[in-house]
Coordinates of C-alpha atoms and ligand atoms in Angstrom, one line a residue:
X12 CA -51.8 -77.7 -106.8
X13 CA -50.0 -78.9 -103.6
X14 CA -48.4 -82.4 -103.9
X15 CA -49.0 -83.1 -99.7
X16 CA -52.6 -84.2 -99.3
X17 CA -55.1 -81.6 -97.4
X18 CA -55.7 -84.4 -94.9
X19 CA -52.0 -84.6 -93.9
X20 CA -51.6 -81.0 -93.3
X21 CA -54.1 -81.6 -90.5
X22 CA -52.0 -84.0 -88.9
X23 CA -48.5 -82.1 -86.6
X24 CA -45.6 -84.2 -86.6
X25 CA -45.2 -85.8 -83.6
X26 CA -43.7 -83.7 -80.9
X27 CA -42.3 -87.0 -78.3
X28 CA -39.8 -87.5 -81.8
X29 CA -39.0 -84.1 -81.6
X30 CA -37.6 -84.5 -77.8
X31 CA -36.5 -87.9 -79.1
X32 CA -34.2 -86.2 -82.0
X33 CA -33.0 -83.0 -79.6
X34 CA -32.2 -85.7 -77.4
X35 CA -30.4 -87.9 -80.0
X36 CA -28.7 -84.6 -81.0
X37 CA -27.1 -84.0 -77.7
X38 CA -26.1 -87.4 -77.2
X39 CA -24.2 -87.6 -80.7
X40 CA -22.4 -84.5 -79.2
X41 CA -20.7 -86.4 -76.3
X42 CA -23.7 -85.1 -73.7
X43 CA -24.9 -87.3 -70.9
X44 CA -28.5 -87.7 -71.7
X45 CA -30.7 -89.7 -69.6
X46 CA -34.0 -90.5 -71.5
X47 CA -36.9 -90.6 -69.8
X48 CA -39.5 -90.5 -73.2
X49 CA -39.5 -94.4 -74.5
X50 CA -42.6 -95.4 -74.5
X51 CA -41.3 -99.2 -73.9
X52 CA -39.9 -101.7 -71.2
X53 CA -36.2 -101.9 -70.6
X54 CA -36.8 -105.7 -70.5
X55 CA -35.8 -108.1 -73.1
X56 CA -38.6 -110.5 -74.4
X57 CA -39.2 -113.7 -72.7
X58 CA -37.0 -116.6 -73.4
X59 CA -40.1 -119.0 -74.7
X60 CA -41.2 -116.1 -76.7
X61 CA -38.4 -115.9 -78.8
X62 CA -38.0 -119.8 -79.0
X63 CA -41.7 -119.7 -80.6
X64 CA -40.2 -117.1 -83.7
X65 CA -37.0 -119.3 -84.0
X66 CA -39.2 -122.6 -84.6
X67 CA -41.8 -120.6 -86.5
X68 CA -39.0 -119.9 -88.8
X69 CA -37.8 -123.4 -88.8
X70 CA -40.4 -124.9 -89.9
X71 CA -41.1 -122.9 -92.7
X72 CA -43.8 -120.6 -91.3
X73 CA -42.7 -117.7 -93.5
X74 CA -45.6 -116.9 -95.9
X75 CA -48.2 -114.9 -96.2
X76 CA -50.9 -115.7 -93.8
X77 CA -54.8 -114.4 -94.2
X78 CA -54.5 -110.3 -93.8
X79 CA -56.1 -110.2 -90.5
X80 CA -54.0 -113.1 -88.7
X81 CA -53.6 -117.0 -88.3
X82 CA -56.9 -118.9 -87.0
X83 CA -54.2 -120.3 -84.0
X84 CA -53.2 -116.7 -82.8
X85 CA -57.3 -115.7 -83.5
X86 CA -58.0 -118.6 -81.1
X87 CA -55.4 -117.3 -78.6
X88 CA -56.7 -114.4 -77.9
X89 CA -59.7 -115.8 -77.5
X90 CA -58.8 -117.8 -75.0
X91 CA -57.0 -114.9 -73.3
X92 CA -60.3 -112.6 -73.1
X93 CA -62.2 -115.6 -71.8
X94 CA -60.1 -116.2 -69.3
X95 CA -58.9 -112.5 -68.3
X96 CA -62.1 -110.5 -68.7
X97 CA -64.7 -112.9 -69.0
X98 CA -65.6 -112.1 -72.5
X99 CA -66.9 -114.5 -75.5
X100 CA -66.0 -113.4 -78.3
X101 CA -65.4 -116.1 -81.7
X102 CA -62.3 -115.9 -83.8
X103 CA -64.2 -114.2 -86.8
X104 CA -64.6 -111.3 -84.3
X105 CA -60.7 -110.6 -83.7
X106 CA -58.5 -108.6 -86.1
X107 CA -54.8 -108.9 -85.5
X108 CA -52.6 -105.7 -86.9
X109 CA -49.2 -104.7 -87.0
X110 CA -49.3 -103.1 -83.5
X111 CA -51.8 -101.8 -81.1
X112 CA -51.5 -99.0 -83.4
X113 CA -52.8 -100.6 -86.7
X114 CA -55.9 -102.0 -85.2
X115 CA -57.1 -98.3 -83.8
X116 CA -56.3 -96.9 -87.1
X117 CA -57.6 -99.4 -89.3
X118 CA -61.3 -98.8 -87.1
X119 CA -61.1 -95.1 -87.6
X120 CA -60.1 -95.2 -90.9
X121 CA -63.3 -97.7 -91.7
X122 CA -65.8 -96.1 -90.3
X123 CA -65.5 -91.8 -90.3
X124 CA -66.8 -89.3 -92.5
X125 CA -65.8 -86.1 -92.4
X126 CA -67.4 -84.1 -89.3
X127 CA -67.8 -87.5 -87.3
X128 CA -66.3 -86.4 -83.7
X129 CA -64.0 -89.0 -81.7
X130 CA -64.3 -88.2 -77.9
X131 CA -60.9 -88.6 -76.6
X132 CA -60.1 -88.0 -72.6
X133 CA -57.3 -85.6 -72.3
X134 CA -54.3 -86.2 -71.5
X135 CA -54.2 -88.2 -73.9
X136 CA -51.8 -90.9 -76.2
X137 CA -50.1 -88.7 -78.7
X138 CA -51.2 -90.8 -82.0
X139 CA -55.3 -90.8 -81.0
X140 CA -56.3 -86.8 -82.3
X141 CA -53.9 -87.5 -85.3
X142 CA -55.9 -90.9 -86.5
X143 CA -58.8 -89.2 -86.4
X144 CA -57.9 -86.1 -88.2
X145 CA -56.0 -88.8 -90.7
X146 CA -59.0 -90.6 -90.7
X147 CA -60.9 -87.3 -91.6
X148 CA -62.7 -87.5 -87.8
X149 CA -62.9 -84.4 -85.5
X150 CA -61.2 -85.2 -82.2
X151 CA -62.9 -83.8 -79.2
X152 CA -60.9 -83.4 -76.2
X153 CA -61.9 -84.0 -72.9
X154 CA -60.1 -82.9 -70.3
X155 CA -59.5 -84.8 -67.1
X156 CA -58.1 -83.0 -64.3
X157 CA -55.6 -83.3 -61.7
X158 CA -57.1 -83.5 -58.9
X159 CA -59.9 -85.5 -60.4
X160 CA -56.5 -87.6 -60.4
X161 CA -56.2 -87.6 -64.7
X162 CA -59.9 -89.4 -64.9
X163 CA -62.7 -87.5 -66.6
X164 CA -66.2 -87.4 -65.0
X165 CA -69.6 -89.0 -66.5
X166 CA -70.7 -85.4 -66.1
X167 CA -68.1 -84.7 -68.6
X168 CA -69.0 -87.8 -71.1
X169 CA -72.0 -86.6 -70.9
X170 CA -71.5 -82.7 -71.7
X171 CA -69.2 -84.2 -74.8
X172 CA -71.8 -86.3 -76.6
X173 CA -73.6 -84.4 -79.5
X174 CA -75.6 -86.2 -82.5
X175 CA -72.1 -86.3 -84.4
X176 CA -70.0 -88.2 -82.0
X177 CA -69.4 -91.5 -83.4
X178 CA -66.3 -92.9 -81.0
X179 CA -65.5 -92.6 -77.4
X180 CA -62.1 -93.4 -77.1
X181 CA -61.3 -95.0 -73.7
X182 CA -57.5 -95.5 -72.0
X183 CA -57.0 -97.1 -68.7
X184 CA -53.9 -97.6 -67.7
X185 CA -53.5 -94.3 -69.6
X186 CA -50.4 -93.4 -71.7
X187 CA -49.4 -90.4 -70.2
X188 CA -51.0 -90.6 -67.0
X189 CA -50.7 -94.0 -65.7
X190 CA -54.5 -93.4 -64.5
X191 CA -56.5 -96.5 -64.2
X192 CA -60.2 -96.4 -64.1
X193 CA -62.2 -98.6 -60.8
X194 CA -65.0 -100.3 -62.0
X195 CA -67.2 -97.6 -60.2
X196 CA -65.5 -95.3 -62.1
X197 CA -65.9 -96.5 -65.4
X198 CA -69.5 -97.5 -65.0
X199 CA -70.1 -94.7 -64.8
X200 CA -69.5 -93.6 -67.9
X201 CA -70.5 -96.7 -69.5
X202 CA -74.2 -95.5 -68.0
X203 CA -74.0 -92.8 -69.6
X204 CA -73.1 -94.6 -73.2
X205 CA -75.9 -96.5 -72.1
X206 CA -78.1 -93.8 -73.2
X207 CA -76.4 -92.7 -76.4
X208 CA -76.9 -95.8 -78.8
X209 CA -74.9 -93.5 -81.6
X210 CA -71.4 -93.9 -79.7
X211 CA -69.6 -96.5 -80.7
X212 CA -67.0 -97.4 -77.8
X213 CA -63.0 -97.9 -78.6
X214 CA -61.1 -99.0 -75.1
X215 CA -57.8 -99.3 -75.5
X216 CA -56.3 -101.9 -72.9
X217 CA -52.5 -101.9 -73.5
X218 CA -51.4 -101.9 -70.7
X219 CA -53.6 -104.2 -69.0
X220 CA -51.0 -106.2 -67.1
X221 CA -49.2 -102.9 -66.2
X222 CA -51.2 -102.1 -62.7
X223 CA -50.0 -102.0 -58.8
X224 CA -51.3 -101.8 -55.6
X225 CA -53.9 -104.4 -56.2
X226 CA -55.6 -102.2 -58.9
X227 CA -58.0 -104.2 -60.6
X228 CA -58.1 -103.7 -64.6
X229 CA -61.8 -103.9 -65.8
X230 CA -63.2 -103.2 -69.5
X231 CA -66.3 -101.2 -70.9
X232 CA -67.8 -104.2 -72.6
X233 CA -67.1 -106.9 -69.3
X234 CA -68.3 -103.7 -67.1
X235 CA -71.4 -103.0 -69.2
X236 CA -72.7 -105.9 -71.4
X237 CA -75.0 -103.9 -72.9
X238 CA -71.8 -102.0 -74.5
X239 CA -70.8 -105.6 -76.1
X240 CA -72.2 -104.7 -79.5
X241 CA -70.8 -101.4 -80.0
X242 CA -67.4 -101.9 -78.5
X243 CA -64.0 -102.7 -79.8
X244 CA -61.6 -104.2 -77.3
X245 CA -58.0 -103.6 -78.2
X246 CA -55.1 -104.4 -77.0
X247 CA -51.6 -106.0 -77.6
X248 CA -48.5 -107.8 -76.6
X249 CA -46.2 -104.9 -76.7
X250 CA -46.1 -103.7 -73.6
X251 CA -46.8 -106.4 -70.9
X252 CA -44.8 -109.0 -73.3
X253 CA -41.8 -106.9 -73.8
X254 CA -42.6 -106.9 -77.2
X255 CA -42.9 -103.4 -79.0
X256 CA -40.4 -104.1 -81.8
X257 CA -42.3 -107.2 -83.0
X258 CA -45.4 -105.4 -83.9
X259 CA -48.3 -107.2 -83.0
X260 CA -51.6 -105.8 -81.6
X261 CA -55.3 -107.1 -81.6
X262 CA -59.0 -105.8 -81.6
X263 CA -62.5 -107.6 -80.7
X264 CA -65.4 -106.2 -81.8
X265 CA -68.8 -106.7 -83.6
X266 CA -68.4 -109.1 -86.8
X267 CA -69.0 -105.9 -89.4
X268 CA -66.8 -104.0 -87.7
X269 CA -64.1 -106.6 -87.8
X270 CA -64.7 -107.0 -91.6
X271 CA -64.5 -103.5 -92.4
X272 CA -61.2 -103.2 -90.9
X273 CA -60.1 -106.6 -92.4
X274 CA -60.5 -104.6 -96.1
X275 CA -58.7 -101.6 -94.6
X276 CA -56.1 -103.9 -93.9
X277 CA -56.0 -106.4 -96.8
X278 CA -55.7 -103.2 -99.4
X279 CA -52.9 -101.1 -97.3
X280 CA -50.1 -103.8 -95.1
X281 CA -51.9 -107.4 -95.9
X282 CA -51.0 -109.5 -92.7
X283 CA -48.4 -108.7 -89.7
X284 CA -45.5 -110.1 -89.7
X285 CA -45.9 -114.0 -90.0
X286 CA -43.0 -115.5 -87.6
X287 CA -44.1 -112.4 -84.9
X288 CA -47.4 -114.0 -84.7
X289 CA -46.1 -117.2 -84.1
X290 CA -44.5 -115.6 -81.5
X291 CA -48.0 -114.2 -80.0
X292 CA -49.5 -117.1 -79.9
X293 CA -46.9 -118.4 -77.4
X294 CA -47.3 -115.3 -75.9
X295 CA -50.7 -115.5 -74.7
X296 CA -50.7 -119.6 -74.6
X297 CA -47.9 -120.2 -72.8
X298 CA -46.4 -118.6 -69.3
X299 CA -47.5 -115.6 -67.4
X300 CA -44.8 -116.0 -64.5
X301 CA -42.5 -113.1 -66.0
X302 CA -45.6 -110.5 -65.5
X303 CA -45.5 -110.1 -61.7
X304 CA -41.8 -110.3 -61.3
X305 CA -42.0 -107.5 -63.9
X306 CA -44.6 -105.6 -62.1
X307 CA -42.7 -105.8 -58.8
X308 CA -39.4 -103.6 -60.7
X309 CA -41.9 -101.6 -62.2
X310 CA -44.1 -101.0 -59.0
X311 CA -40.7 -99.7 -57.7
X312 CA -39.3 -97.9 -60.0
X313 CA -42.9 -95.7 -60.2
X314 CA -42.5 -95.0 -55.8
X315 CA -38.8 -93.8 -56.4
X316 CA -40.1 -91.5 -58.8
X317 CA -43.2 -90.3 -57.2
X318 CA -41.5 -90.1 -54.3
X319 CA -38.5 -87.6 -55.4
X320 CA -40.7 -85.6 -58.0
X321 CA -43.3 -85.1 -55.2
X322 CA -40.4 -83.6 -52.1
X323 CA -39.7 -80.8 -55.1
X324 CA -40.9 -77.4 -54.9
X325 CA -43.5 -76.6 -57.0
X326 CA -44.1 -80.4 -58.7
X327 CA -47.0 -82.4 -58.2
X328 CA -47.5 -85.7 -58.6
X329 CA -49.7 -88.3 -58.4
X330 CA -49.7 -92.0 -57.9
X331 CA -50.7 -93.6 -61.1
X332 CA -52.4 -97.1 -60.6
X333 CA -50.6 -98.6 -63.9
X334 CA -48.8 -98.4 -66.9
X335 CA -45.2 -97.0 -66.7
X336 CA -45.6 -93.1 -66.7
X337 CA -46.2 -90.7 -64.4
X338 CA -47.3 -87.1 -65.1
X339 CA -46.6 -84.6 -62.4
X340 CA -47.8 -80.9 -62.7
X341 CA -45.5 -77.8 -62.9
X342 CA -47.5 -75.6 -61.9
X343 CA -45.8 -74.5 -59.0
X344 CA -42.7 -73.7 -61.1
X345 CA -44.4 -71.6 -64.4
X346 CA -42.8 -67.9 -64.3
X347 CA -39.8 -68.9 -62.7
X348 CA -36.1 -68.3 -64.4
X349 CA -33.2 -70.6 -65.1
X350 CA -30.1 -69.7 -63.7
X351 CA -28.9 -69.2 -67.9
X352 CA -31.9 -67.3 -67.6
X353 CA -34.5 -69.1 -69.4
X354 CA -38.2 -67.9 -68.6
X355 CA -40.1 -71.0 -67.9
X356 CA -43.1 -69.6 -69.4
X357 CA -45.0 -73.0 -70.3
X358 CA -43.9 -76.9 -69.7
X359 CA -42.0 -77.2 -73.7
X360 CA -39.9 -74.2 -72.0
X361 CA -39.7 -76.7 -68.6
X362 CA -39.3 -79.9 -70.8
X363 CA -36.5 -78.0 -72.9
X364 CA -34.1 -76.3 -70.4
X365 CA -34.3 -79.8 -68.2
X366 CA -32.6 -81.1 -71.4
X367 CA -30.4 -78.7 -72.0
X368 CA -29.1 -77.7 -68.6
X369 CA -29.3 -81.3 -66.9
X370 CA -29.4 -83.7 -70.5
X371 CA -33.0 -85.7 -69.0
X372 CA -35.5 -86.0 -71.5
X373 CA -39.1 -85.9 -70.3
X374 CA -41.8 -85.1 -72.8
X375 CA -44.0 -82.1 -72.1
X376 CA -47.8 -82.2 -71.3
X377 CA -49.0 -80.3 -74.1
X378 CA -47.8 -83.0 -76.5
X379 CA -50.9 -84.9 -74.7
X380 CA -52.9 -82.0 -74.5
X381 CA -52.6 -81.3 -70.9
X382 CA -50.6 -78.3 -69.5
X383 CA -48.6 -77.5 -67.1
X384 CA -47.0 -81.0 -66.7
X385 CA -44.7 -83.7 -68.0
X386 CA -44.0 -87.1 -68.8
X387 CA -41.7 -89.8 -67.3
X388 CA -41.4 -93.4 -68.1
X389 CA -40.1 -94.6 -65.8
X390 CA -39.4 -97.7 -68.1
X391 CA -35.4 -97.5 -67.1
X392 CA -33.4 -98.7 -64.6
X393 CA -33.5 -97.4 -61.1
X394 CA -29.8 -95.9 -61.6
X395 CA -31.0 -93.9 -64.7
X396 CA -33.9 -93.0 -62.6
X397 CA -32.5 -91.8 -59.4
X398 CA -29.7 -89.8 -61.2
X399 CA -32.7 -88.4 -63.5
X400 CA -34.3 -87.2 -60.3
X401 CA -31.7 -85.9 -58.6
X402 CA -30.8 -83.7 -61.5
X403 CA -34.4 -82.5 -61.8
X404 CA -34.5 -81.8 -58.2
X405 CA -31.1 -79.8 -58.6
X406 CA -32.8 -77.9 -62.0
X407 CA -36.0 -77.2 -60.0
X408 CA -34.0 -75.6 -57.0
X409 CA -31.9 -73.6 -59.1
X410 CA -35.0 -71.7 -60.3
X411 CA -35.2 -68.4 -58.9
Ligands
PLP502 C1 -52.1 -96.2 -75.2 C2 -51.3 -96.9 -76.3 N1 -52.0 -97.6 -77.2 C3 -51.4 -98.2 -78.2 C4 -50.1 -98.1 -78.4 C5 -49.5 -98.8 -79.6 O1 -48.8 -99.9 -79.3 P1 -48.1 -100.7 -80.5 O2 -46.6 -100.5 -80.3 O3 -48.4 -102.2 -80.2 O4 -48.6 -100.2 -81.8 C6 -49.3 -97.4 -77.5 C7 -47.8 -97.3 -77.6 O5 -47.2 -96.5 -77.1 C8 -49.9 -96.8 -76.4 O6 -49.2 -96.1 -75.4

C-alpha cells in the first residue's frame, strides 16, 4: 500500500521553487544572482497598515475570530466592491482565507467530483491545474496565443465547454502574462457563459490595482449581471497592498457557495490570522494614495523591460496592460547553442543556461503551460533590472 495519497501523485511539485532553489543554490555559492521569479512587490507595506496590526495587538485582538473572518473586515470589503466595481454583495456572502490562495482552493475543494473539468486560460498561474487535480477536478487548458496578445477568444470558451465543465477560471491582470481583459473583450466570453447555465465562473482579480496606460480593470459579474449568481469574485490585499507575507485574501459569491467553503475552512485552518485582518480592514478603509505612486515605479520598470527584451534578437514581447510580469517569446532563439555549448532545445534549457551563464532567474513558460517563453517580474528595482537585461541581451547575442 503506498503511504502518499493517489490524489497527490497527480499534483508536480512546483517548478517556479525549483528555479527558486537552483537559484538559492548559486547564491549560497558566492554567485551574483539577480532574481527575476518573486511573484511579490519590492515595497514594504504601508505605514498605516502596519499601525492597524500594532494596535490590533494592543488591544488584545489576538483570539480566535469566526473561521471565515471578522464581521468589520466582511463589511470592508463590501464597501470596497461597492465602491470599485459597483457590486452589492452582503457580508454573509464574503469568505476571507489565508491568502488569495485559500479562498480558490477552499471553492474547488467544496464543490468537484471526480471528472468535473475546470477551464483554465493558458498561460496560466502555476497553483490553478494543481487545485483542481488536488481537488480531484480535470483542468482543461486553454490556450491563449501570442499574437492574440495572451487573451483566449469566445470562440475558444466556447469550443472548451462540454456537459462536465463545472468552473471557468478567469485571470486578468494575468499571472504570467500581465494580460488584462477590455470590457469588449471579456463580454465576450461572459456571452458565451451566458448560454451555458452549468459553468460556474471563478475570476480571480489580484491584481486589480496593478494596471497602466489607463487600462480599465472590469469583472465577469459587474460586466454581465446575469453571471452574478454563479460567480465568485476573488481577490486580496497581497499584491496591490504590499502585503503577501500577511496572508489574507477574500471571495464573493452566492450564499451556498460561501457556506460550503466556510466548512472547508472551519475543519482544515479555522480563521486567518487574527491581528492580519485587523490589518485588512485598514487596508481597504483607509488610504489609497500609495497605489498610483506605486503604479508609476511599476509602469516604469515594465517599459525598461519591454523595451530591452524587445531590441533582442529572436525575443518577443508584448506590452502587458497590468500586473508585474511580462512574458516574452523565444521563439526566435529555439535551436541555437550557448557558447559552453548548450543546445537551447526548449525554454527550461533557455531559463537554465540564463542562470547559469549570466546568474538571472526567470521562470520558464512551460511552468504556465505556454512554450516557447518566460517570465519576468519585474517586481525589482530598476538597477537589478537594467543589469538583468543587459546580461540577457549579452546571453542572447552570444548564441550562435
Ligand atoms: C493570479 C494569482 N492569484 C492568487 C495568488 C495568491 O495570492 P496570495 O498570496 O494572497 O495567496 C497569486 C499569487 O502569486 C496570483 O498570482
Amino acid at each position: 500500500m503506498s503511504f502518499l495519497s493517489d490524489t497527490l501523485s497527480r499534483v508536480k511539485p512546483s517548478p517556479t521553487i525549483a528555479v527558486t532553489t537552483m537559484a538559492n543554490e548559486l547564491k549560497a555559492a558566492g554567485r551574483d544572482v539577480i532574481g527575476l521569479g518573486a511573484g511579490e512587490p519590492d515595497f514594504d507595506t504601508p505605514q498605516n497598515i502596519k499601525d492597524a496590526a500594532v494596535a490590533a495587538i494592543a488591544a488584545g485582538k489576538t483570539k480566535y475570530t469566526a473561521p471565515d473572518g471578522i464581521i468589520e473586515l466582511k463589511q470592508a470589503i463590501c464597501a470596497k466592491f461597492a465602491r470599485e466595481n459597483g457590486l452589492t454583495y452582503e457580508p454573509k456572502q464574503i469568505s476571507v482565507g489565508t491568502g488569495g490562495k485559500q479562498n480558490l482552493y477552499n471553492a474547488l475543494t467544496a464543490t468537484l467530483n471526480p471528472g468535473d473539468e475546470v477551464i483554465i486560460p493558458a498561460p496560466y498561474w502555476v497553483s490553478y491545474p494543481d487545485m483542481v487535480l488536488l481537488a480531484g477536478g480535470e483542468p482543461v487548458a486553454v490556450e491563449a496565443t501570442l499574437e492574440n496578445n495572451f487573451k483566449i477568444t469566445a470562440e475558444q470558451l466556447e469550443a472548451a465547454i462540454t456537459p462536465k465543465t463545472k468552473w471557468f477560471i478567469f485571470n486578468s491582470p494575468s499571472n504570467p502574462t500581465g494580460a488584462g481583459y477590455s470590457h469588449d473583450e471579456l463580454k465576450a466570453l461572459t456571452d458565451v457563459l451566458m448560454k451555458h447555465p452549468h459553468v460556474w465562473i471563478m475570476s480571480d482579480d489580484m491584481y486589480e490595482h496593478l494596471a497602466y496606460d489607463g487600462f480599465e480593470f472590469c469583472t465577469p459579474a459587474q460586466v454581465e449581471p446575469g453571471l452574478y449568481d454563479r460567480t465568485l469574485t476573488c481577490n486580496g490585499v497581497s499584491k496591490a497592498y504590499a502585503m503577501t507575507g500577511w496572508r489574507i485574501g477574500y471571495a464573493a459569491g452566492p450564499e451556498k457557495l460561501i457556506a460550503a467553503m466556510r466548512k472547508v475552512q472551519s475543519q482544515s485552518t479555522s480563521n486567518p490570522c487574527t491581528i492580519s485582518q485587523w490589518a485588512a480592514v485598514e487596508a481597504l478603509n483607509g488610504t489609497q494614495d500609495f497605489l498610483a505612486p506605486n503604479n508609476e515605479t511599476f509602469k516604469r520598470r515594465r517599459d525598461l523591460v519591454v523595451e530591452a527584451l524587445s531590441a533582442i534578437d529572436g525575443i518577443t514581447c508584448p506590452v502587458p496592460e497590468g500586473a508585474f510580469y511580462v512574458y516574452p517569446s523565444i521563439k526566435g532563439l529555439i535551436g541555437k547553442t550557448t557558447d559552453k555549448g548548450v543546445k537551447i532545445e526548449n525554454d527550461e534549457d533557455f531559463a537554465k543556461a540564463l542562470l547559469e551563464d549570466t546568474g538571472v532567474a526567470v521562470v520558464f513558460g512551460a511552468a504556465f503551460g505556454l512554450s516557447p517563453n518566460f517570465r519576468v517580474s519585474y517586481a525589482t528595482s530598476d538597477e537589478n533590472l537594467k543589469e538583468a537585461c543587459a546580461r540577457i541581451t549579452k546571453f542572447c547575442a552570444g548564441l550562435k
